[in-house]
Coordinates of C-alpha atoms in Angstrom, one line a residue:
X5 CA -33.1 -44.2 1.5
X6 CA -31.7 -40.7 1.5
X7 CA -31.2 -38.2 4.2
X8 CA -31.4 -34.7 4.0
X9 CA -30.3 -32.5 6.6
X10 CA -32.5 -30.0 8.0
X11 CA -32.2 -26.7 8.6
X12 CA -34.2 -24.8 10.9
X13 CA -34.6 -20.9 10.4
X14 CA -35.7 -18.0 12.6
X15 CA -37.0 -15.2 11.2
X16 CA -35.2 -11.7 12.9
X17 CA -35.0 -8.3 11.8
X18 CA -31.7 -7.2 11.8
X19 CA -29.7 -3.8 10.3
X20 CA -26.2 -5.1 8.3
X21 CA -24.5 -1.5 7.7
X22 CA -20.4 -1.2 6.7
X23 CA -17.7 0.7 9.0
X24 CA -14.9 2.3 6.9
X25 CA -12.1 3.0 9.9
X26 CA -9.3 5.9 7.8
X27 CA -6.5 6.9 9.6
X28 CA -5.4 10.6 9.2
X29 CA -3.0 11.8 6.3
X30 CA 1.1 12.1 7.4
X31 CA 1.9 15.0 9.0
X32 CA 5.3 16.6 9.5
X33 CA 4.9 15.1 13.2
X34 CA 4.8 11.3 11.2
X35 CA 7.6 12.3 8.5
X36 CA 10.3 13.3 11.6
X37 CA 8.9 9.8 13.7
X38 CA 7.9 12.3 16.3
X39 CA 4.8 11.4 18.7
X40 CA 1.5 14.3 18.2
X41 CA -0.9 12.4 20.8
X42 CA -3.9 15.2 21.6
X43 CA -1.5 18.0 22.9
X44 CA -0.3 19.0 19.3
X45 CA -2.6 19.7 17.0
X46 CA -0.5 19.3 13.6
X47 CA -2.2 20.1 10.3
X48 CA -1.5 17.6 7.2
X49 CA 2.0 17.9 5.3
X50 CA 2.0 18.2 1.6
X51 CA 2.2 14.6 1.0
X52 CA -0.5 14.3 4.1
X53 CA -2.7 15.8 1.7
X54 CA -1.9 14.3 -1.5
X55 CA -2.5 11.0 0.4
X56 CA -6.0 12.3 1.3
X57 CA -6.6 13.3 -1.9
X58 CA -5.9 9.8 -3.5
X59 CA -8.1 8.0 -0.2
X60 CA -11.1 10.4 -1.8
X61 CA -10.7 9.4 -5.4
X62 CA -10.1 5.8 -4.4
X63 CA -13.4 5.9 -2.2
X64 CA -15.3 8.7 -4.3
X65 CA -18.1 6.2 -5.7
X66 CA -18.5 4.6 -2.3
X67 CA -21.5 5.2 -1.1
X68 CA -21.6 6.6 2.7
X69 CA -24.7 7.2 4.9
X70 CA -22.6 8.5 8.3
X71 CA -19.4 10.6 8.8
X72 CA -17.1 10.5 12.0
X73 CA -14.3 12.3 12.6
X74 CA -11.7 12.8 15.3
X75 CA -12.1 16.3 16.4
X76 CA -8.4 16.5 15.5
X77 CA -7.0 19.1 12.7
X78 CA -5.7 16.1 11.0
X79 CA -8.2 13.9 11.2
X80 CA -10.3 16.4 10.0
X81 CA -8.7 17.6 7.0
X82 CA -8.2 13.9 5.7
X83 CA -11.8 13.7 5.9
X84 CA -12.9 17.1 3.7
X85 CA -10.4 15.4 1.1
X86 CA -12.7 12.4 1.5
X87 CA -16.1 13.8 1.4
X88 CA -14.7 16.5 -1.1
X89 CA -14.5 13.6 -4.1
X90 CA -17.9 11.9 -3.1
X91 CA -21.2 12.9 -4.1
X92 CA -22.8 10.9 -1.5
X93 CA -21.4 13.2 1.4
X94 CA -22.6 16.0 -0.7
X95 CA -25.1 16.4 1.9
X96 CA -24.4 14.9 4.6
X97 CA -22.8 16.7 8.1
X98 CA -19.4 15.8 9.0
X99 CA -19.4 14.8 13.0
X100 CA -16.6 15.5 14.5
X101 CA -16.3 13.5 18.4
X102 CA -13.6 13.7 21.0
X103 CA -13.8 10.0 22.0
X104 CA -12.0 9.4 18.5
X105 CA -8.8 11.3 19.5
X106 CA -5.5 10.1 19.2
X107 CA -4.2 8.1 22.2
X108 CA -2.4 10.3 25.0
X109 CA 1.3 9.9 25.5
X110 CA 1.8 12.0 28.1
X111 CA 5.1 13.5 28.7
X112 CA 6.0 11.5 25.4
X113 CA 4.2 13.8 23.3
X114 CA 6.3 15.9 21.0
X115 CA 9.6 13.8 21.2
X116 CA 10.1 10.7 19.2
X117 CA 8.6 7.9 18.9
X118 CA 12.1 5.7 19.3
X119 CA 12.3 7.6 22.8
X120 CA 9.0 6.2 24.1
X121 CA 10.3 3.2 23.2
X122 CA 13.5 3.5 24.9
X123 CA 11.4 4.8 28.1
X124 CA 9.3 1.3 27.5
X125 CA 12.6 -0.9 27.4
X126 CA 14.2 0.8 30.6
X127 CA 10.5 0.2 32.3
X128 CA 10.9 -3.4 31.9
X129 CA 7.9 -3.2 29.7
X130 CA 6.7 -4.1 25.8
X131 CA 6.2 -1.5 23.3
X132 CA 3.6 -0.7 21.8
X133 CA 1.2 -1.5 25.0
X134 CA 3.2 1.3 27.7
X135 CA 1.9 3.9 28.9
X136 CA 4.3 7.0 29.5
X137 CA 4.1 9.0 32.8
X138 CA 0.4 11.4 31.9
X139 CA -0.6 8.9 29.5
X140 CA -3.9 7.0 28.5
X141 CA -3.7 3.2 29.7
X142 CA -4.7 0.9 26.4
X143 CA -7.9 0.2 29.0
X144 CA -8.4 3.8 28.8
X145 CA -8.7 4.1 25.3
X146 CA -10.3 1.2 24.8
X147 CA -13.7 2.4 27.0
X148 CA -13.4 5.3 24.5
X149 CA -13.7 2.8 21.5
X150 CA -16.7 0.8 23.3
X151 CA -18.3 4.0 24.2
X152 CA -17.9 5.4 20.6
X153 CA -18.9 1.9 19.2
X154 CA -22.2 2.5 21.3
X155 CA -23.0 5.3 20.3
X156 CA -22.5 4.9 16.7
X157 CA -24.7 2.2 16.7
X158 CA -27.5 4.0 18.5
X159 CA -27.5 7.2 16.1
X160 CA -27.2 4.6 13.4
X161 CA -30.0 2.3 14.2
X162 CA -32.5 5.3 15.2
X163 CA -31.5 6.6 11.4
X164 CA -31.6 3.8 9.5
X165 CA -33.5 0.8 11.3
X166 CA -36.6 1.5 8.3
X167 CA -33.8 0.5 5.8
X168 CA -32.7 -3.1 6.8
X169 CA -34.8 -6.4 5.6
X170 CA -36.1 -9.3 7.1
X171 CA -33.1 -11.3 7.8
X172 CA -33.6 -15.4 7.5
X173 CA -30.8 -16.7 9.6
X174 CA -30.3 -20.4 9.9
X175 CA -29.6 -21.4 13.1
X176 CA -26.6 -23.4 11.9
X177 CA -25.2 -20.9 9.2
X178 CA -21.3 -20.9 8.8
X179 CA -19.8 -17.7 8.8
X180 CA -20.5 -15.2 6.2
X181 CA -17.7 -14.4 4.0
X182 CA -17.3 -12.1 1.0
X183 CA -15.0 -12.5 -2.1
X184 CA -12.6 -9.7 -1.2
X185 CA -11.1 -8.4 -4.8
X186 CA -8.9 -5.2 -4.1
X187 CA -11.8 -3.1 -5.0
X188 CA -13.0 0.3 -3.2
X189 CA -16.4 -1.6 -2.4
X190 CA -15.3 -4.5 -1.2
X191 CA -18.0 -6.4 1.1
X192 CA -20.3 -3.8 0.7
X193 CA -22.1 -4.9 -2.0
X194 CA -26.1 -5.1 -1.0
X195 CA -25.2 -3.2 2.1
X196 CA -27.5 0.3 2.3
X197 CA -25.7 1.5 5.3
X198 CA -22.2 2.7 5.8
X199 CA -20.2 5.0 8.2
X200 CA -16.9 6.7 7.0
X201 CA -14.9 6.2 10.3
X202 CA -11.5 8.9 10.0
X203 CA -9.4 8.5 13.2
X204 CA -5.6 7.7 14.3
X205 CA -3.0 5.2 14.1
X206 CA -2.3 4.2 17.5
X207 CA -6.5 4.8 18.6
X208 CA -6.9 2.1 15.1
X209 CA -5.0 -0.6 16.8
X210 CA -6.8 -0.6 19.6
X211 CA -9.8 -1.1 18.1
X212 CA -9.2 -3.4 15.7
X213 CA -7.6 -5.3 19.3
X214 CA -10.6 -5.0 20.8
X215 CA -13.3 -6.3 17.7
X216 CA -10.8 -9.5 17.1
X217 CA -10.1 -10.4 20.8
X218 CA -13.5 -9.3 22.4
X219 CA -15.9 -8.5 20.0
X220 CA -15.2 -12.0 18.6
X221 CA -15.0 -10.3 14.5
X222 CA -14.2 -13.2 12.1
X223 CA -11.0 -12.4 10.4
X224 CA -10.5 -12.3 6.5
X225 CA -9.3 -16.1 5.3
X226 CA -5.5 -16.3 5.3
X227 CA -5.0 -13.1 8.0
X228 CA -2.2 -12.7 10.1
X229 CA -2.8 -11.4 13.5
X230 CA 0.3 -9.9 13.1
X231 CA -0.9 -7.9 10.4
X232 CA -4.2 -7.2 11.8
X233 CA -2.6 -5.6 15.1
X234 CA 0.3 -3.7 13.5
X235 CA -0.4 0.3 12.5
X236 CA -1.9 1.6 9.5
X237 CA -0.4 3.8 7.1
X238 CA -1.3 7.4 6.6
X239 CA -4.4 6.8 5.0
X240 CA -4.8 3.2 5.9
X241 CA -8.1 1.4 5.6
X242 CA -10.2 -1.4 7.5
X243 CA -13.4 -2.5 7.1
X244 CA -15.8 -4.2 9.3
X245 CA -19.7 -5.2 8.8
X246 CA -21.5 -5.4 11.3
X247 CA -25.1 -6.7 12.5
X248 CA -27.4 -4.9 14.6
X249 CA -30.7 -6.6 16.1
X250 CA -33.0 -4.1 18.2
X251 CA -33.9 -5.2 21.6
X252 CA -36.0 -3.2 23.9
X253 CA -35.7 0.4 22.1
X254 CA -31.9 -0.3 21.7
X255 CA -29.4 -1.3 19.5
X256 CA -27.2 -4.2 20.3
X257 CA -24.2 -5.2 18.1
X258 CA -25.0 -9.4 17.3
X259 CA -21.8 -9.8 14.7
X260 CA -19.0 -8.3 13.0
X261 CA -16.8 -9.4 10.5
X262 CA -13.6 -8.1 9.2
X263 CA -13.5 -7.4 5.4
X264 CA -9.8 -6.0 5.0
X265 CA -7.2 -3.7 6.9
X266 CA -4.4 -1.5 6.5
X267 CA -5.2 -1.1 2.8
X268 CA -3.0 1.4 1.2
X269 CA -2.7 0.6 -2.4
X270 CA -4.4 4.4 -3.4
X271 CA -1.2 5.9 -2.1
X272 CA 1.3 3.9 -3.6
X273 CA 2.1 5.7 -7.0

């Protein structure tokens, strides 16, 4: 006699969109290891802007929907590069928002980054994870990237909740996983939404902290946390998608995976 397993399924409606996190091209700040924060303001270096120039033509036939942007110089310029190459930003606004700025180091700012971590060792403290005198907390910065995160996915659902499908989710599904092949549109194949995300290094790592440790995101088979938590190169990629269900006129995030990070391969000539 056979057995066959039975699986029961709920029918929800759900929005699946992709989040594209960039971190800014180098500056002459990043070339001398010297901290910017929010106090300086530093425009891209030459090779800033060559390496925003290659993110563009690595990402120019990825479709986008959304674009936010740090409403730092350098954030912004690495996105224009970005946009520039893609036809699907052709009309779409660039919106720049505060609560992606770069972390705040306080008195740190404008001095090297080996001296913060000399003011973190005297402290009795690890680095990265202290916060000099003036300086935003990691628990500061991380209520910036919930209340960002909340945001998003409010403008995002009210724009685009007429574009997702009836999702069939088994009750006992495994985790979803997508073959991840080095490609510009990796784990966004079927997916009709996507945000282009261009923001900092230090502000990255927080958020990529707080998806993996609170948010729950499955991790990409074979990652190292290590690797996951360490900072992203100029121009560094990570990608996330994530599921939103609608409860009660809002928006609530119900999954989010990780599809890659700190991808780089565009700059490397």
């Amino acid at each position: 006699m056979r057995h066959y397993s039975v699986v029961t399924f709920r029918s929800m409606k759900a929005l699946t969109f992709g989040l594209t996190l960039v971190r800014h091209g180098e500056t002459q700040y990043n070339k001398e290891g010297l901290l910017q924060g929010q106090a300086i303001d530093s425009p891209l270096s030459e090779m800033g802007l060559q390496q925003a120039e290659a993110a563009g033509r690595y990402l120019k036939d990825v479709k986008f929907t959304n674009v936010f942007v740090s409403d730092m110089l350098r954030a912004q310029q690495t996105a224009e590069k970005i946009m520039k190459h893609n036809s699907s930003c052709s009309g779409l606004q660039m919106a720049c928002d505060p609560l992606l700025k770069e972390i705040s180091f306080g008195i740190a700012e404008g001095g090297r980054v080996q001296d913060l971590r000399d003011m973190a060792k005297a402290a009795g403290q690890s680095f990265p994870g202290f916060t000099p005198p003036e300086g935003e907390t990691q628990e500061q910065v991380k209520e910036r990237v919930k209340e960002f995160l909340e945001k998003m996915l409010q403008q995002i659902g009210a724009k685009h909740w007429h574009d997702r499908g009836e999702d069939k989710t088994p009750l006992c599904a495994p985790p979803e996983t997508s073959l991840v092949e080095g490609k510009a549109d990796d784990g966004l194949r079927g997916v009709l939404v996507h945000a282009l995300v261009v923001t900092h290094g230090a502000y990255m790592c927080v958020a990529v902290r707080y998806f993996v440790e609170e948010l729950h995101c499955s991790l990409p088979l074979g990652s190292d946390r290590a690797h996951m938590f360490s900072l992203s190169p100029n121009t560094g990629l990570c990608r996330f998608i994530l599921t939103v269900r609608k409860e009660d006129d809002r928006f609530k995030l119900s999954g989010i995976r990780c599809v890659f990070v700190h991808r780089g391969d565009h700059v490397k000539q």
